[in-house]
Short mmCIF file of C-alpha atoms in Angstrom, two decimals:
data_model
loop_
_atom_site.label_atom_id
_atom_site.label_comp_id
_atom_site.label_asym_id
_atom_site.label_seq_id
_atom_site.Cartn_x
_atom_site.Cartn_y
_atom_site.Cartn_z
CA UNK R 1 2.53 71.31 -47.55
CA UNK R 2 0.62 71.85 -44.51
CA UNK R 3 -2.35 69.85 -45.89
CA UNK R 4 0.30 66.73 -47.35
CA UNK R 5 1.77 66.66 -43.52
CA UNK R 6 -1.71 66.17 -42.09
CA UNK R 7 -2.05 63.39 -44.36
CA UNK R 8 0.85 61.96 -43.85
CA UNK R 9 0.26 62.31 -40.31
CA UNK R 10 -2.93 61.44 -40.25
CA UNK R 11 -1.63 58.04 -42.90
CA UNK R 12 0.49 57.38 -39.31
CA UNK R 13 -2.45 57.16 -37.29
CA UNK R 14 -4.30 54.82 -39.22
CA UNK R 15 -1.05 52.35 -39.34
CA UNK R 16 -0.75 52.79 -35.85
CA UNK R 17 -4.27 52.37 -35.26
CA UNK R 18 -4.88 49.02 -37.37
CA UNK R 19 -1.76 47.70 -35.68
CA UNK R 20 -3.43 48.02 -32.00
CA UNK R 21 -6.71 46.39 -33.79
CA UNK R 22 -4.21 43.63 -35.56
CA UNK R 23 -3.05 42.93 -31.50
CA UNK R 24 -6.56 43.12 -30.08
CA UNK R 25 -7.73 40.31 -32.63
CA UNK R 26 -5.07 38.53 -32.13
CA UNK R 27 -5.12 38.27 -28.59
CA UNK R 28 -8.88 38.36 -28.53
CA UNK R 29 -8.76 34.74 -31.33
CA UNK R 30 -5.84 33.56 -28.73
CA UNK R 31 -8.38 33.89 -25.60
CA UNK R 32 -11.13 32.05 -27.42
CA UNK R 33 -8.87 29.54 -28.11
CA UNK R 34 -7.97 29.10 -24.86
CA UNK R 35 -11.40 29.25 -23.85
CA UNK R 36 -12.36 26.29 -26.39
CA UNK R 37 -9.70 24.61 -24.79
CA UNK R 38 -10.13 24.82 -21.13
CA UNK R 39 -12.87 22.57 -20.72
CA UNK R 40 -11.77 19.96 -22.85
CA UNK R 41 -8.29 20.08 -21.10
CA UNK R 42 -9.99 20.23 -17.80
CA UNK R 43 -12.07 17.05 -18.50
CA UNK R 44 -8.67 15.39 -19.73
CA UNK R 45 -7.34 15.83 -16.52
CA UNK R 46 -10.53 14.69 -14.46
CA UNK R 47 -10.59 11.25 -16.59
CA UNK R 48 -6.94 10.35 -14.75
CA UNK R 49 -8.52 10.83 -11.29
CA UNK R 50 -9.36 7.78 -9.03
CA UNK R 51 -13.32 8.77 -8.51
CA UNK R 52 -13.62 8.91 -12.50
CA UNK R 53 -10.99 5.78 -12.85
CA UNK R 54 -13.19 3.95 -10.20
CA UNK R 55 -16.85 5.83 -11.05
CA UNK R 56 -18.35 2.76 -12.96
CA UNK R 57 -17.74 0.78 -9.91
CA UNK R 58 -21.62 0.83 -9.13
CA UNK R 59 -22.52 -1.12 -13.04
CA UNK R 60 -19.50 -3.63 -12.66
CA UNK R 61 -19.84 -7.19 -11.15
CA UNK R 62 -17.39 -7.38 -8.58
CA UNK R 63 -16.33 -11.09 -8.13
CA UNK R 64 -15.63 -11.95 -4.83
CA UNK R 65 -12.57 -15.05 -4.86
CA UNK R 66 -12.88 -17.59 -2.66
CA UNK R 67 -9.44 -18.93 -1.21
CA UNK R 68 -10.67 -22.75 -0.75
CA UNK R 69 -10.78 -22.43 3.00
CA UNK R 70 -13.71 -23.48 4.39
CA UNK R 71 -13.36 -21.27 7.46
CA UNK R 72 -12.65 -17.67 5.62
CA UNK R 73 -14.92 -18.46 2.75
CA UNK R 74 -17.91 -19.28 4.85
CA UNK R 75 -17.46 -15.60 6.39
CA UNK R 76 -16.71 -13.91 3.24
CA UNK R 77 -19.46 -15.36 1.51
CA UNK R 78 -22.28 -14.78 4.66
CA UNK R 79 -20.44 -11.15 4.66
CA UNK R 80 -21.45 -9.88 1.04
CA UNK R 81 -24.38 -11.65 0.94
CA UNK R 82 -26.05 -9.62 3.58
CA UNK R 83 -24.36 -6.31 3.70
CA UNK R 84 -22.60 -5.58 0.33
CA UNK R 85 -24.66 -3.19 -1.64
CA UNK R 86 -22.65 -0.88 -3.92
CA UNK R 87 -22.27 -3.19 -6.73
CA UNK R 88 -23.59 -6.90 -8.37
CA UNK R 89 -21.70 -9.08 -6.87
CA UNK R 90 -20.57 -13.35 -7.39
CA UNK R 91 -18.42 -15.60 -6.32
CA UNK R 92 -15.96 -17.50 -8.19
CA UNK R 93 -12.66 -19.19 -7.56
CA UNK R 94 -8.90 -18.50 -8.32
CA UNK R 95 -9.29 -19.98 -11.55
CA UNK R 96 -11.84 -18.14 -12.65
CA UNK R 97 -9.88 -15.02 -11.67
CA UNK R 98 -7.03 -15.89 -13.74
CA UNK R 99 -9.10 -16.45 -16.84
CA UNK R 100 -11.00 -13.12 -16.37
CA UNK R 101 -8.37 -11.21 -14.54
CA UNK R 102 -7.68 -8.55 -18.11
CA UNK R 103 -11.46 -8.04 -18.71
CA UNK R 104 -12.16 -4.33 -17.79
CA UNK R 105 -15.97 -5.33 -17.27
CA UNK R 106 -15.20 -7.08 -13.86
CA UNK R 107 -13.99 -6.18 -10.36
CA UNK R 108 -11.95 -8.79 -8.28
CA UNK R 109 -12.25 -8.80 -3.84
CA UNK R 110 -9.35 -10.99 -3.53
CA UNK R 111 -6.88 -12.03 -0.38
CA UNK R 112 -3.41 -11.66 -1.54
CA UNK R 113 -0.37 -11.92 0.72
CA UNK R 114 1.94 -9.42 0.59
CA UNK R 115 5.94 -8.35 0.92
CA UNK R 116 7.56 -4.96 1.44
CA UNK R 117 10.76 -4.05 -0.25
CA UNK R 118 12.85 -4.58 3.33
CA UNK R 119 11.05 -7.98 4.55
CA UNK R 120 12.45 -11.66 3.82
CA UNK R 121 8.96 -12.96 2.95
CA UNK R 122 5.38 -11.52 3.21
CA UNK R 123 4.22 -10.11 6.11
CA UNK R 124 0.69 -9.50 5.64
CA UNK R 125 -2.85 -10.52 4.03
CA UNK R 126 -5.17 -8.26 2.58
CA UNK R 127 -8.29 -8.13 1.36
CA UNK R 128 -8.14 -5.81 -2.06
CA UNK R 129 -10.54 -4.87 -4.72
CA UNK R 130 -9.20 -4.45 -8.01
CA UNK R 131 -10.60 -3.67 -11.29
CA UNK R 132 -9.99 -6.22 -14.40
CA UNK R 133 -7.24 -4.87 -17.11
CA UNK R 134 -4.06 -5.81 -19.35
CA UNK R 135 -1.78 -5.06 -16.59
CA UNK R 136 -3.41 -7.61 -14.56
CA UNK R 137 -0.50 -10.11 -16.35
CA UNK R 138 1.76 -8.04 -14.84
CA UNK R 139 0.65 -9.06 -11.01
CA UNK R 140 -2.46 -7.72 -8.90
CA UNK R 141 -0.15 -4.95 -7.78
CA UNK R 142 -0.24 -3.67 -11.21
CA UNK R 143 -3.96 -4.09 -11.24
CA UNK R 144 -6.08 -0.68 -10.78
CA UNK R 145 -6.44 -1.02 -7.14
CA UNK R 146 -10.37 0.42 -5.36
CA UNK R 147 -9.49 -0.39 -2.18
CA UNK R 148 -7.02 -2.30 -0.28
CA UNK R 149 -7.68 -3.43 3.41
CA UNK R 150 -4.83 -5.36 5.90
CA UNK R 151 -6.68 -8.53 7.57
CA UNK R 152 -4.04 -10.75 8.92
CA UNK R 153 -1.06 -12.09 9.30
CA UNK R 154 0.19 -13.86 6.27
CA UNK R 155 2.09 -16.47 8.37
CA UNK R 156 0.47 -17.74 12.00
CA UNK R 157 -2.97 -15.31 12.26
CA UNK R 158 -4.36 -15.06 15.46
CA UNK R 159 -7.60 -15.94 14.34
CA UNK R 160 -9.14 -12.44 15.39
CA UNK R 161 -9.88 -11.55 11.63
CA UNK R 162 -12.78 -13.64 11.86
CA UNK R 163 -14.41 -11.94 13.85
CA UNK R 164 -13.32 -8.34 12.67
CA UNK R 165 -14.09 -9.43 9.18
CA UNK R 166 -17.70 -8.39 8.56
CA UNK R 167 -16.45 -4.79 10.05
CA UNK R 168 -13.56 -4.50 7.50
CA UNK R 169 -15.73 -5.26 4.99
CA UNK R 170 -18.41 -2.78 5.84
CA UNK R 171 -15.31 -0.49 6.00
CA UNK R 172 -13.69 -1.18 2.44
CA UNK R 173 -17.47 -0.74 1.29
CA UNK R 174 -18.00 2.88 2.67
CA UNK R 175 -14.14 3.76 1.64
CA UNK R 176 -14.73 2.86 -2.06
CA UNK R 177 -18.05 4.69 -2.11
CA UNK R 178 -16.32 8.01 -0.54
CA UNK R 179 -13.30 7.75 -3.46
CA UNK R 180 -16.10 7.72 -6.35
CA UNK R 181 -16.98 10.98 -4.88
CA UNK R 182 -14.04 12.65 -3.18
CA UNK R 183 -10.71 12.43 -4.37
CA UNK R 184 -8.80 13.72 -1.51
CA UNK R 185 -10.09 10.24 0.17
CA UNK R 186 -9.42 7.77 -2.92
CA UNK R 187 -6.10 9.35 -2.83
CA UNK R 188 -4.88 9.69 0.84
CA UNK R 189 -6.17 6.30 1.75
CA UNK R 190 -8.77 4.76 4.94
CA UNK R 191 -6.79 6.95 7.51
CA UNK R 192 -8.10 10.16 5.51
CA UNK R 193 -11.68 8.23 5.41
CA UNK R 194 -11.54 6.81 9.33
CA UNK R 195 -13.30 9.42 11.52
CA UNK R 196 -10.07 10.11 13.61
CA UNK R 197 -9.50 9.72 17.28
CA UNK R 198 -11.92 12.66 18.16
CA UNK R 199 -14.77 11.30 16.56
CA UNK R 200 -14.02 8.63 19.74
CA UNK R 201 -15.34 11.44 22.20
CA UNK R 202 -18.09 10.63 24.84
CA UNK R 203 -16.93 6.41 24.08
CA UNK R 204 -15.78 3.83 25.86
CA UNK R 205 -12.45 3.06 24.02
CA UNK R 206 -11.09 -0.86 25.20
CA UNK R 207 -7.74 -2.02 23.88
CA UNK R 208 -7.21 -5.87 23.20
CA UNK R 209 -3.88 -6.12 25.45
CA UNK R 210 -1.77 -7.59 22.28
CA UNK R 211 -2.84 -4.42 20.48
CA UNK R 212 -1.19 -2.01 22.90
CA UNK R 213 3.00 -2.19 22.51
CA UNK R 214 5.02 -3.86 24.81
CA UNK R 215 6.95 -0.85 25.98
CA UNK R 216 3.96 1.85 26.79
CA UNK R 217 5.10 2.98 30.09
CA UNK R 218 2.79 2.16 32.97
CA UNK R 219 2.46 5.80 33.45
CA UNK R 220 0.77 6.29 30.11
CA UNK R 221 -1.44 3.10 30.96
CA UNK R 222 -2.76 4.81 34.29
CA UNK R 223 -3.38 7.98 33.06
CA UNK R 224 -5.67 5.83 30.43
CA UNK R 225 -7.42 4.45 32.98
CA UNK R 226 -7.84 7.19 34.82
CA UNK R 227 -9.53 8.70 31.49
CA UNK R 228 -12.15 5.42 30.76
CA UNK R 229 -9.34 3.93 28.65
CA UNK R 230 -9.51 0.28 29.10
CA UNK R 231 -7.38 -2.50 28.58
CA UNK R 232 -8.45 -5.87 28.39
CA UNK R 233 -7.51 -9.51 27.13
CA UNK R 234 -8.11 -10.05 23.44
CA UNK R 235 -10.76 -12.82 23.83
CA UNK R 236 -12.85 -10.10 26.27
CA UNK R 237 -12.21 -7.26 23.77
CA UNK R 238 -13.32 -9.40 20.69
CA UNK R 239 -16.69 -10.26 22.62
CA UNK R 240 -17.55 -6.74 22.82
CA UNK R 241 -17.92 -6.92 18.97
CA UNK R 242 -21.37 -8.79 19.48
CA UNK R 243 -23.06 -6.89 21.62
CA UNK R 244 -23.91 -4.44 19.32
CA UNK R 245 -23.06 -1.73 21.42
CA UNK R 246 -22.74 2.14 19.63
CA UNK R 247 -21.05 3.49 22.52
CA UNK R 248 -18.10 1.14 22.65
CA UNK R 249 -14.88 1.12 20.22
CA UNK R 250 -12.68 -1.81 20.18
CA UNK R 251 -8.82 -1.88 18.62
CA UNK R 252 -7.29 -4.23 16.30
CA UNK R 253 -3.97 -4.81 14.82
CA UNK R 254 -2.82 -6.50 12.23
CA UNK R 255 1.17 -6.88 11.68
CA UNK R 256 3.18 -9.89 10.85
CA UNK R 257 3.77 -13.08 13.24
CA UNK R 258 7.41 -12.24 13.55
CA UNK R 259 8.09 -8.20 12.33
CA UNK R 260 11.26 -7.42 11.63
CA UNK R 261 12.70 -4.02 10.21
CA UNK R 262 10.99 -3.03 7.45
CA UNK R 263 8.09 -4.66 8.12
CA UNK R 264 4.25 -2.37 8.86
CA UNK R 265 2.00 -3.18 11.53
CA UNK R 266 -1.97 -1.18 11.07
CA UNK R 267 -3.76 0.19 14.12
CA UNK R 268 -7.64 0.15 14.08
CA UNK R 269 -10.41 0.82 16.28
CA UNK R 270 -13.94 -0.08 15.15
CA UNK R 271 -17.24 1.07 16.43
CA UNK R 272 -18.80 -2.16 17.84
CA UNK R 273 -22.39 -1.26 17.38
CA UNK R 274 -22.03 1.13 14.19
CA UNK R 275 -19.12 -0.85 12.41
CA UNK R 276 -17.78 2.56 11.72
CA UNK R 277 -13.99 2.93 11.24
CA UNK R 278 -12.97 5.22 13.48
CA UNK R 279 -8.88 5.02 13.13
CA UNK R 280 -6.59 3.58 10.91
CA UNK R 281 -2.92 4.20 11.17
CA UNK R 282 0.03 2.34 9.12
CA UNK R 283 3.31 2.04 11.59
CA UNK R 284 6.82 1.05 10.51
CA UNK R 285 8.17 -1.68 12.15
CA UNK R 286 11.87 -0.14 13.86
CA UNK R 287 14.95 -2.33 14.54
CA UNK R 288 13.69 -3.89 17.83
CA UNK R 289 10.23 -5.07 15.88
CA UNK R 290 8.39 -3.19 18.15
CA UNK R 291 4.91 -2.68 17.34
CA UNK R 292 0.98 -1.64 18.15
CA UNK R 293 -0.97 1.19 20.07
CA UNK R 294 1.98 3.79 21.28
CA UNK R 295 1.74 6.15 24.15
CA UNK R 296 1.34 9.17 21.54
CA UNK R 297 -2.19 7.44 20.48
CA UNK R 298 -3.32 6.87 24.26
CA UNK R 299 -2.33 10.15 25.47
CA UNK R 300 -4.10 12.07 22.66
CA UNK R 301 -7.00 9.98 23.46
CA UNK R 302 -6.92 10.64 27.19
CA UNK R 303 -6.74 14.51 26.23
CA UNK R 304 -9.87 14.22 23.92
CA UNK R 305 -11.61 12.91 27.50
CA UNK R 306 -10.50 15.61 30.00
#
């Protein structure tokens, strides 16, 4: 009896004991699994992201659309001729865009005007880089979009974008190079890639007077120029660009000829010398169409200088 319990008992073990090893094996053929899986899943995921959507940006030809205006084409042209470098690059006109717009080998710099939900017609020009694709029937919004860069207004431009033209371009360049590699700037956009108003320290910051709003108390403008700040008329701001200066940042704004609610205005301010970006800021327009360089922006620039 004694000897039939101890088997029995010792039968109990052994069931007990094969049913731990069952739920080790299992778990252990579960964890491989998982294992196996990981990296593929992992690599799934990384193919979605903008710096591997964008990453054969560098082996594309990126055709650059001329508008038929003498005056912007010139600059465009003269532009990527001497300082575009991250890609092949030609020229070629709208119709050539539409008859190559769905072929995934090419990459299209085109102006395009564009309308926000709230405005009664466009607002705004920009300069975007797209890549080639099937939704590319559907509109160049659509389009898998590198960059996209505000130049002027879409009705009425001041003209100024001529000038600021070769630095927007070396901007859109450097942005589209930092997405390939960093996805935190592909996906929060150029005021995540701009250096930020610190990076403005130890510079002589001048305003182009119809950059700065209309209602910045005079306060705010005296304590500016009290700090270095200066404000100056847009023809003596936009001269600055050519002197090649590194110590000096100039503003620029682009919003539409008449903003109304619902409209955007964008705040810049270039390095004149470097052509770095140094801040770029989109603004809703509000009810009294009110845009530009706020008091918020001077002050925290005045700070930076104490």
């Amino acid at each position: 009896m004694k000897c039939e319990n101890r088997i029995k008992n010792y039968g109990g073990k052994n069931m007990e004991i094969r049913r731990i090893i069952s739920l080790v094996a299992a778990f252990a053929t579960g964890a491989l699994i998982s294992i196996n899986l990981a990296p593929e899943a992992c690599a799934q995921a990384q193919i979605n992201t903008k710096k591997m959507k964008i990453g054969d940006f560098p082996e594309k030809i990126m055709k650059v659309v001329l508008t038929g205006n003498p005056m912007i084409d010139n600059v465009l042209q003269d532009e990527i001729s001497s300082e575009w470098r991250i890609s092949p690059y030609e020229f070629c006109t709208l119709d050539d865009f539409e008859a190559n717009k769905t072929n995934p080998d090419f990459y299209f710099m085109i102006l395009s005007k564009s309308q926000f939900k709230k405005e009664s017609e466009p607002g705004i020009e920009f300069l975007t880089v797209v890549k080639g694709g099937k939704d590319a029937e559907k509109g160049i919004d659509e389009m898998l979009e590198a960059c996209t860069f505000p130049v002027r207004a879409a009705q009425m431009p001041s003209g100024r974008e001529f000038d600021f033209l070769p630095y927007i371009i070396g901007a859109m360049q450097g942005y589209i190079q930092k997405s390939m590699t960093d996805d935190r700037v592909g996906y929060a956009g150029l005021g995540k890639y701009a250096l930020g108003l610190s990076g403005t320290a130890g510079k002589k910051v001048v305003f182009a007077s119809g950059d700065v709003s209309p209602k910045m108390p005079e306060t705010v403008r005296e304590k500016a120029l009290a700090a270095g700040i200066e404000i100056v008329d847009d023809d003596e701001a936009d001269e600055l660009l050519g002197t090649g200066d590194t110590n000096c940042v100039v503003s620029y704004t682009v919003a539409p000829s008449n903003p109304e609610f619902g409209s955007y205005c964008y705040k810049m301010l270039f390095g004149a010398g470097d052509h770095k970006l140094y801040y770029f800021k989109k603004q809703s327009v509000g009810r009294n169409g009110d845009c530009g360089f706020i008091a918020s922006e001077f002050n925290k620039l005045a700070a930076i200088r104490r």
